[in-house]
Amino acid sequence: MGSGFLWWSCPNALVKATYFVRHNSKHSCKHHGTCWISGSKLYIRRCRVFVQRKESSRATCVATTTTSQETEQGNCSVLIIGSGVTGSTAAFQLAEAGIDVLVAEKNEKVGGNVISKNAQGFIWEEGPNTFQPTPDILTMVEKLNLSDNLVLADAKLPRYVFFGNKLHKIPSSPLEACNFSLLSTRGKLRAFLGAIGFAPMNLERKEETVKQFVTRHLGEEVYERLVDPFISGVYAGDPAKLSMKAAFKRVQALEEKGVTQSLVEGALLRMLESKKKTVKKETKMKVPRGSLGSFREGLQMYPLSVQSKLSEKVKVGWKLIKLEKNETASDGTHRSSGYKATFETPNQSHKVIYTRAVIFTSPAYITASLLRPFIPAASELLDQIYYPCVFSVSLAYPSSSFRFPLSGFGHLIPRSTKIRTLGTIWSSSLFPYRVPEGYELLSSYIGGAQDVDITSMSEEQVVKQVDSDIRKILLKEDSAFLPKVLGVRRWEKAIPQYEVGHLQRIETIQKQVNEALPGVFLGGNYLSGISFGDCVSFGMQLADRVSTYLQENIEMYSKSVVSKA
């Protein structure tokens, strides 16, 4: 049979387990029956099966690390690349199920694009800012013992759109919609007709962009003044290129299933007014309807809590430089052999990890470079997913500098206004404790798919532009106070764009990965959706899929070994 690492489960074990062993021939196991493992003894300890070679006192088991002359080696059941929201969630769920995981993060701190900062009495975010407390998030909050650190913004805080040199409150009820100052009488009439079902059908049945879908249902004005700023501010995207089916599949599905068109418009409006989204699943934690959540010290508390729970199973400063198939399975299949991953580590040494399964939660373009030797065509498709450049800018101003007391979620800005900032979150209105007394904190975003020239601007130029835009909208005209610049984060490749053809592209990629790389799973916001909650839910789903994969293949291999004996 030859020597080498092999995944094995005793077919008669009372407790199912997996581990690495060296193998040659069969051996009788007094605890579980007959096992086909060379000169090895099996025994139960703490509900896990271990293997100990007769000629060595060292047990070779899951997560045991040995050292060779050139590199350090280790084993794990599941290797997770990336410690963002998806990777952290999947890791915790797998570990909770008793599966040995190892998380490898190339940066010096966990979290991916979730970056929370604390300085000068301010707490701010340089990535995502808040989340809607979905059932999956609340479940994870309980498991991670973060309940006491969960903070909720007032669900009644209004949202605004800046248009025509004026802030317009987005309506929260049909009565308010009648007096919605953002739309003209003609625009309201067109939207009303669409809302009661008078909208042309998509006769060609071609995949529509968000712009095409919205203008067909609600008219040009709703698109320009309401949907365009929403897409620009949330996705940093171009509605004329984003796929409606990919970005807002739940809304698109209503029409495709022949549901009354008025429901389509209603669902679309609810999507735009995101605070009306409700938590339907039962959880122990109860939160007010429409709340927006975070954690006391910022969103990064989430991945940091996972790191604390998993301890040495989370490695920071580990950069994956090579992935290889571990061609040592006795039956000659890749499914049983697993993978060999080589990392650069902080001390410049190389470390090799043997693993049964790999989860990539890295951005599409990074995953593409790592998988190109195996699936060049799929890697090319991954490279085609566009990530525009976006700057996150956190500025603080004295409360006395504002034209009115800040009370709201923030404002979005249509691209037709020619103001470059995409939108601004009134962070101190959401979480007042995050600023010193007498100050207001604003988190702005600038750049995106409709402003590609932003890449040529320096941080100083970006701050100057954002400050200028804020003065036009919020500050008193005679305010000469220069802002406290708390943070400027340049996201060279910020948010994946779900452009037309995205779903077909992902389907092709997944098919090629499944065929060529059994045991490799893809994650990340180019698959799951871009919100914090989307990533949490997808991470939980990934954990379930990987757990099922491991169990099915352990049983398959056990049957194969028994039949050959």
XYZ file of C-alpha atoms in Angstrom:
565
model
C 0.000 0.000 0.000
C 2.985 2.330 0.446
C 3.532 4.939 3.068
C 2.217 8.468 3.411
C -0.495 10.398 5.143
C -3.945 8.813 4.974
C -7.304 9.847 6.373
C -8.811 6.983 8.309
C -11.822 6.145 10.444
C -12.184 2.851 12.254
C -15.318 1.333 10.635
C -16.416 -0.233 13.916
C -15.608 2.692 16.169
C -18.218 3.605 18.718
C -17.158 7.220 18.308
C -16.681 8.424 14.733
C -13.355 10.180 14.318
C -10.767 11.054 11.705
C -7.019 11.289 11.905
C -3.817 10.887 9.926
C -1.911 7.575 10.045
C 0.926 5.847 8.264
C -0.331 2.623 6.726
C 0.972 -0.699 5.382
C -1.167 -3.677 6.403
C -4.077 -4.792 8.515
C -4.069 -4.914 12.290
C -6.548 -6.246 14.817
C -8.076 -3.667 17.117
C -9.257 -5.128 20.413
C -11.576 -2.188 21.032
C -13.357 -1.872 17.702
C -12.767 -5.012 15.656
C -10.405 -5.306 12.714
C -8.601 -2.244 11.375
C -6.350 -2.286 8.356
C -3.496 -0.163 9.664
C 0.119 -1.233 9.821
C 1.584 -2.071 13.224
C -0.635 0.448 14.980
C -2.616 0.377 18.168
C -5.917 2.182 18.499
C -7.333 3.351 21.756
C -10.022 5.738 22.969
C -9.096 8.853 24.914
C -11.470 11.739 25.574
C -13.909 10.471 22.949
C -11.307 10.611 20.161
C -9.470 7.817 18.357
C -5.681 8.114 18.278
C -3.122 6.019 16.410
C 0.252 5.137 17.882
C 2.933 3.384 15.864
C 4.755 0.569 17.675
C 8.182 1.815 16.638
C 7.529 5.364 17.822
C 6.196 6.895 20.990
C 4.843 9.905 19.082
C 1.188 9.752 18.080
C 0.368 11.042 14.605
C -3.098 12.529 14.918
C -5.155 15.476 13.848
C -3.461 18.779 14.650
C -0.244 17.132 15.819
C 2.753 19.115 14.572
C 6.110 17.595 13.690
C 9.233 19.329 12.519
C 11.418 18.398 9.555
C 14.782 19.866 8.678
C 13.304 22.391 6.235
C 9.779 23.163 7.354
C 7.401 22.632 10.203
C 4.486 20.356 9.389
C 1.044 19.994 10.834
C -2.329 18.435 10.136
C -5.928 19.557 10.371
C -9.295 18.358 9.182
C -10.274 21.677 7.598
C -8.011 24.528 6.569
C -9.706 27.922 6.249
C -8.024 30.656 4.241
C -9.109 34.046 5.579
C -10.482 35.186 8.942
C -13.177 37.586 7.793
C -16.820 37.196 8.752
C -17.398 34.138 6.546
C -14.191 32.371 7.535
C -14.564 33.118 11.242
C -18.158 31.901 11.283
C -17.363 28.685 9.422
C -14.368 28.010 11.675
C -16.349 28.421 14.872
C -19.208 26.234 13.650
C -16.856 23.454 12.567
C -14.884 23.596 15.802
C -18.108 23.487 17.781
C -18.986 20.287 15.899
C -15.720 18.720 17.060
C -13.869 19.094 13.761
C -10.228 20.163 13.866
C -9.860 23.446 12.000
C -6.989 25.764 11.273
C -7.595 29.368 10.188
C -4.816 31.081 8.246
C -4.943 34.890 8.008
C -2.274 36.702 5.997
C -2.719 39.977 7.906
C -1.493 40.630 11.434
C -5.034 40.860 12.781
C -8.178 38.855 12.120
C -11.275 40.282 10.492
C -10.556 40.750 6.809
C -12.246 43.979 5.741
C -13.884 44.344 9.165
C -11.619 46.907 10.814
C -12.608 48.769 13.992
C -10.479 51.555 15.443
C -10.360 53.223 18.853
C -8.380 56.423 19.498
C -8.755 59.875 21.075
C -12.051 58.820 22.646
C -13.571 57.859 19.278
C -14.588 54.432 17.981
C -15.034 54.099 14.241
C -15.198 51.539 11.451
C -13.063 51.493 8.327
C -15.012 48.703 6.621
C -18.665 47.761 7.147
C -20.405 49.854 9.800
C -23.492 48.030 11.042
C -25.598 44.921 10.550
C -29.233 43.994 10.665
C -29.656 41.574 13.594
C -30.736 38.518 11.623
C -31.483 35.213 13.371
C -28.135 33.776 12.284
C -26.228 36.765 13.647
C -28.112 36.620 16.937
C -27.397 32.895 17.185
C -23.684 33.535 16.750
C -23.796 36.431 19.212
C -25.138 34.039 21.841
C -22.600 31.314 21.050
C -19.696 33.760 21.213
C -20.948 35.259 24.495
C -21.247 38.676 22.857
C -24.773 39.404 24.072
C -23.597 41.950 26.640
C -21.560 43.700 23.948
C -24.370 43.926 21.400
C -25.437 47.531 20.817
C -28.490 48.597 18.827
C -29.210 51.883 17.119
C -32.654 53.429 17.410
C -34.838 51.730 14.801
C -36.768 54.965 14.263
C -33.792 56.969 13.038
C -34.597 58.306 9.552
C -32.527 57.972 6.401
C -32.027 60.825 3.974
C -31.229 61.457 0.330
C -29.520 64.708 -0.628
C -30.968 66.121 -3.845
C -31.617 69.642 -5.082
C -29.498 71.149 -2.277
C -31.813 69.616 0.300
C -32.012 66.553 2.538
C -35.148 64.486 1.885
C -36.348 61.985 4.469
C -37.090 58.561 3.009
C -40.712 57.730 3.888
C -41.409 54.964 6.379
C -45.151 54.664 5.705
C -47.595 55.018 2.766
C -48.850 58.298 4.234
C -45.344 59.746 4.316
C -44.813 58.512 0.752
C -47.637 60.750 -0.453
C -45.712 63.781 0.778
C -42.275 62.528 -0.248
C -40.483 65.687 -1.319
C -37.779 63.862 -3.264
C -40.175 62.901 -6.068
C -42.181 65.205 -8.309
C -45.917 64.714 -8.747
C -45.239 62.994 -12.058
C -42.625 60.754 -10.468
C -45.001 59.772 -7.662
C -47.761 58.978 -10.156
C -45.463 56.748 -12.194
C -44.311 54.941 -9.057
C -47.912 54.568 -7.876
C -48.977 52.977 -11.160
C -46.120 50.535 -10.892
C -46.981 49.805 -7.274
C -50.511 48.709 -8.205
C -49.293 46.495 -11.024
C -49.191 48.693 -14.124
C -45.725 47.943 -15.442
C -44.576 46.428 -18.743
C -43.411 42.832 -18.709
C -39.884 41.743 -19.522
C -40.974 40.106 -22.758
C -37.470 39.214 -23.945
C -36.757 37.416 -20.668
C -33.174 38.626 -20.779
C -31.214 39.176 -17.599
C -31.897 42.748 -16.548
C -29.713 45.290 -14.859
C -30.971 46.987 -11.714
C -31.569 50.127 -13.772
C -33.660 48.288 -16.365
C -35.734 46.508 -13.736
C -36.432 49.586 -11.631
C -37.226 51.926 -14.516
C -39.583 49.311 -15.966
C -41.446 48.987 -12.698
C -41.203 52.369 -10.988
C -39.941 54.853 -13.550
C -36.844 56.931 -14.264
C -37.294 59.323 -11.362
C -37.395 56.651 -8.678
C -34.341 55.100 -10.256
C -32.328 58.325 -10.476
C -33.213 59.816 -7.118
C -33.698 56.778 -4.893
C -32.273 53.550 -6.315
C -29.107 54.991 -7.866
C -27.886 56.515 -4.580
C -28.790 53.306 -2.756
C -26.743 51.156 -5.155
C -23.869 53.643 -5.183
C -23.795 53.984 -1.405
C -24.267 50.345 -0.453
C -22.633 48.456 -3.331
C -20.329 51.224 -4.612
C -21.777 50.009 -7.889
C -23.264 51.077 -11.195
C -26.968 50.146 -11.440
C -26.652 50.137 -15.230
C -24.284 47.145 -14.924
C -25.381 45.314 -11.770
C -27.575 42.268 -12.300
C -30.977 42.564 -10.656
C -31.195 38.788 -10.390
C -27.810 38.479 -8.696
C -27.907 41.545 -6.437
C -31.576 41.361 -5.428
C -32.610 37.828 -6.276
C -35.512 37.757 -3.836
C -37.202 40.675 -5.571
C -36.503 39.287 -9.047
C -37.867 35.887 -8.055
C -41.316 37.306 -7.301
C -41.784 38.402 -10.884
C -40.310 35.213 -12.333
C -42.761 33.135 -10.298
C -45.685 35.126 -11.661
C -46.505 36.816 -8.388
C -48.702 39.915 -8.674
C -46.525 42.750 -9.866
C -47.650 45.052 -7.092
C -45.879 42.680 -4.730
C -42.723 43.163 -6.773
C -42.871 46.888 -6.263
C -43.662 46.442 -2.591
C -40.716 44.106 -2.123
C -38.460 46.493 -4.009
C -39.473 49.404 -1.836
C -38.954 47.314 1.292
C -35.506 46.414 0.006
C -34.678 50.075 -0.410
C -36.052 50.947 3.009
C -33.914 48.282 4.674
C -34.906 49.116 8.228
C -38.321 47.541 7.615
C -36.702 44.135 7.272
C -37.906 41.899 10.101
C -36.503 38.953 12.014
C -38.885 36.038 11.456
C -36.977 33.066 12.875
C -37.177 32.383 16.556
C -34.098 33.187 18.623
C -33.621 33.549 22.341
C -32.552 37.147 21.897
C -35.252 39.685 21.146
C -34.426 42.942 19.412
C -36.683 45.813 18.370
C -37.983 45.567 14.840
C -35.853 47.428 12.320
C -32.837 47.796 14.603
C -29.299 48.189 13.346
C -26.602 46.484 15.356
C -22.922 46.554 16.173
C -20.722 45.688 19.147
C -19.527 47.921 21.932
C -15.962 48.141 20.618
C -16.905 47.798 16.948
C -17.689 45.023 14.490
C -14.205 43.553 14.757
C -15.198 42.160 18.147
C -16.904 39.371 16.179
C -13.816 37.828 14.500
C -11.710 38.634 17.562
C -14.142 36.633 19.706
C -13.847 33.677 17.350
C -10.062 33.952 17.563
C -10.278 33.961 21.350
C -12.447 30.837 21.329
C -10.260 28.915 18.877
C -6.979 30.126 20.363
C -3.955 28.524 18.655
C -6.178 27.273 15.826
C -6.108 30.802 14.354
C -2.812 31.824 12.770
C -2.158 35.446 11.781
C 0.608 36.525 9.447
C 0.290 33.238 7.547
C 0.285 33.737 3.775
C -0.628 30.778 1.576
C 1.936 30.528 -1.218
C 1.181 27.095 -2.621
C -1.567 24.486 -2.581
C -0.929 20.939 -3.791
C -2.938 17.770 -3.978
C -1.627 15.241 -1.504
C -1.409 12.236 -3.813
C -1.120 9.458 -1.233
C -4.532 7.824 -1.093
C -4.396 4.044 -1.361
C -7.326 3.949 -3.785
C -5.735 6.534 -6.067
C -8.500 9.100 -5.719
C -8.086 12.752 -4.912
C -11.170 12.638 -2.718
C -9.384 10.578 -0.098
C -5.987 12.195 -0.306
C -6.603 15.780 0.779
C -4.252 18.713 0.253
C -0.858 20.060 1.191
C -0.678 23.814 1.860
C 2.571 25.744 2.198
C 2.631 29.048 4.084
C 5.007 31.914 4.661
C 4.892 32.806 8.348
C 5.901 35.906 10.348
C 9.363 34.541 11.158
C 10.021 33.990 7.421
C 9.930 30.216 7.807
C 7.729 27.959 5.702
C 5.072 25.781 7.285
C 3.286 22.896 5.624
C -0.217 21.848 6.606
C -1.841 18.608 5.466
C -5.605 18.897 5.384
C -8.687 16.998 4.320
C -10.613 20.030 3.086
C -9.897 23.662 2.290
C -12.245 26.647 2.495
C -11.187 29.744 0.570
C -12.868 32.870 1.948
C -10.366 35.185 0.278
C -11.475 37.705 -2.389
C -12.117 36.287 -5.858
C -8.905 37.649 -7.372
C -6.729 36.125 -4.622
C -8.504 32.778 -4.819
C -7.985 32.870 -8.595
C -4.216 33.143 -8.252
C -4.061 30.226 -5.810
C -6.248 27.883 -7.848
C -4.896 28.754 -11.311
C -2.556 25.696 -11.489
C -5.571 23.391 -11.084
C -8.427 25.198 -12.834
C -7.135 27.947 -15.139
C -10.501 28.515 -16.820
C -12.330 28.992 -13.519
C -9.525 31.213 -12.256
C -9.964 33.423 -15.298
C -13.662 33.759 -14.448
C -12.805 34.638 -10.848
C -10.458 37.340 -12.127
C -13.321 38.834 -14.131
C -15.239 39.782 -10.983
C -14.802 43.525 -10.686
C -13.861 45.219 -7.408
C -13.870 49.057 -7.621
C -11.688 51.286 -5.473
C -13.407 52.914 -2.482
C -12.105 55.168 0.287
C -13.529 55.020 3.801
C -13.107 58.400 5.519
C -13.866 59.019 9.210
C -14.033 62.687 10.225
C -15.103 64.364 13.478
C -16.532 67.881 13.851
C -17.722 69.934 16.832
C -21.465 69.569 17.342
C -21.754 73.350 17.125
C -20.558 73.240 13.495
C -23.760 71.618 12.220
C -26.817 73.380 10.850
C -29.102 71.172 12.943
C -28.739 68.457 15.612
C -27.827 65.197 13.915
C -30.534 62.592 14.346
C -30.631 59.936 11.687
C -28.851 57.031 10.071
C -27.185 59.186 7.444
C -27.596 60.343 3.868
C -27.020 59.035 0.353
C -26.254 61.143 -2.694
C -27.477 60.524 -6.282
C -24.709 60.544 -8.872
C -26.637 63.160 -10.875
C -25.855 65.774 -8.203
C -22.156 65.680 -9.202
C -21.143 65.435 -5.529
C -18.374 62.847 -5.368
C -19.032 61.402 -1.905
C -21.305 58.367 -2.207
C -22.884 58.740 1.197
C -22.244 59.501 4.846
C -23.236 57.567 7.965
C -23.982 59.758 10.985
C -22.093 57.406 13.280
C -22.440 59.452 16.464
C -26.206 59.552 15.962
C -26.325 55.757 15.796
C -23.985 55.156 18.736
C -23.527 58.355 20.804
C -21.117 56.707 23.272
C -18.480 56.400 20.540
C -17.535 60.076 20.566
C -16.324 62.532 23.213
C -18.885 65.035 24.394
C -19.281 67.968 22.020
C -18.308 66.084 18.849
C -20.056 64.355 15.969
C -18.517 61.488 14.002
C -19.201 61.021 10.282
C -18.188 57.972 8.242
C -18.138 58.682 4.507
C -17.439 56.604 1.416
C -16.138 57.908 -1.880
C -15.186 56.243 -5.161
C -16.856 53.157 -6.555
C -17.703 51.844 -9.991
C -19.011 55.209 -11.211
C -15.928 57.174 -10.117
C -12.894 55.251 -11.347
C -10.766 58.409 -11.329
C -10.672 58.194 -7.533
C -7.703 55.831 -7.882
C -5.457 58.745 -8.866
C -6.230 60.766 -5.726
C -4.064 60.875 -2.608
C -5.467 60.469 0.896
C -5.091 64.209 1.489
C -7.071 64.997 -1.665
C -9.780 62.528 -0.704
C -10.142 64.056 2.781
C -10.370 67.532 1.265
C -13.083 66.366 -1.167
C -15.154 64.625 1.506
C -14.858 67.603 3.852
C -16.005 69.910 1.048
C -19.033 67.702 0.336
C -19.981 67.516 4.017
C -19.861 71.306 4.299
C -22.330 71.627 1.415
C -24.800 69.308 3.099
C -24.471 69.454 6.892
C -22.217 72.230 8.195
C -22.938 75.881 8.819
C -21.691 78.137 6.049
C -19.435 80.111 8.396
C -17.898 76.995 9.959
C -14.129 77.304 9.634
C -13.273 74.352 11.869
C -11.047 71.770 10.213
C -12.157 68.196 10.917
C -10.311 65.715 13.073
C -9.125 63.148 10.546
C -9.512 59.884 12.428
C -9.049 57.405 9.644
C -8.655 57.154 5.880
C -8.706 53.654 4.456
C -8.057 53.039 0.769
C -9.757 49.856 -0.366
C -8.079 49.297 -3.732
C -10.468 46.435 -4.429
C -13.466 47.071 -2.227
C -16.782 45.377 -3.001
C -17.381 42.644 -5.622
C -19.779 43.785 -8.315
C -22.627 41.411 -9.147
C -22.749 42.468 -12.775
C -24.909 40.882 -15.491
C -23.754 37.299 -15.980
C -22.489 36.959 -12.397
C -24.687 34.014 -11.435
C -23.776 32.059 -14.570
C -20.101 32.816 -13.935
C -20.339 31.557 -10.346
C -22.171 28.410 -11.428
C -19.409 27.585 -13.910
C -16.700 28.261 -11.326
C -18.352 26.070 -8.706
C -18.796 23.226 -11.170
C -15.126 23.270 -12.178
C -13.972 23.443 -8.555
C -16.186 20.519 -7.557
C -14.934 18.382 -10.449
C -11.231 19.175 -10.214
C -10.776 19.837 -6.501
C -12.989 17.670 -4.272
C -12.786 18.981 -0.748
C -12.149 22.570 -1.816
C -14.942 25.010 -0.961
C -15.314 28.640 -1.976
C -16.629 31.366 0.304
C -16.557 35.132 0.449
C -18.837 38.042 -0.321
C -18.618 37.533 -4.088
C -20.733 34.419 -3.449
C -22.786 35.094 -0.338
C -23.896 38.699 -0.689
C -22.028 41.715 0.616
C -23.683 42.399 3.960
C -22.352 41.313 7.351
C -25.425 39.125 7.819
C -25.026 37.508 4.397
C -21.481 36.491 5.295
C -22.497 35.076 8.688
C -25.247 32.969 7.119
C -22.992 31.754 4.326
C -20.290 30.818 6.820
C -22.784 28.680 8.718
C -23.898 27.007 5.495
C -20.290 26.338 4.513
C -19.644 24.640 7.841
C -22.610 22.336 7.281
C -21.478 21.465 3.748
C -17.905 20.743 4.806
C -19.025 18.658 7.773
C -21.259 16.594 5.488
C -18.425 16.177 2.991
C -16.033 14.887 5.649
C -18.545 12.425 7.048
C -19.559 11.065 3.638
C -15.981 10.562 2.542
C -14.881 8.959 5.804
C -17.666 6.411 5.419
C -16.850 5.918 1.726
C -13.197 5.268 2.450
C -13.959 2.956 5.372
C -16.138 0.811 3.097
C -13.403 0.820 0.440
C -10.765 -0.441 2.894
C -13.060 -3.141 4.282
C -13.899 -4.433 0.787
C -10.211 -4.571 -0.217
C -9.304 -6.507 2.903
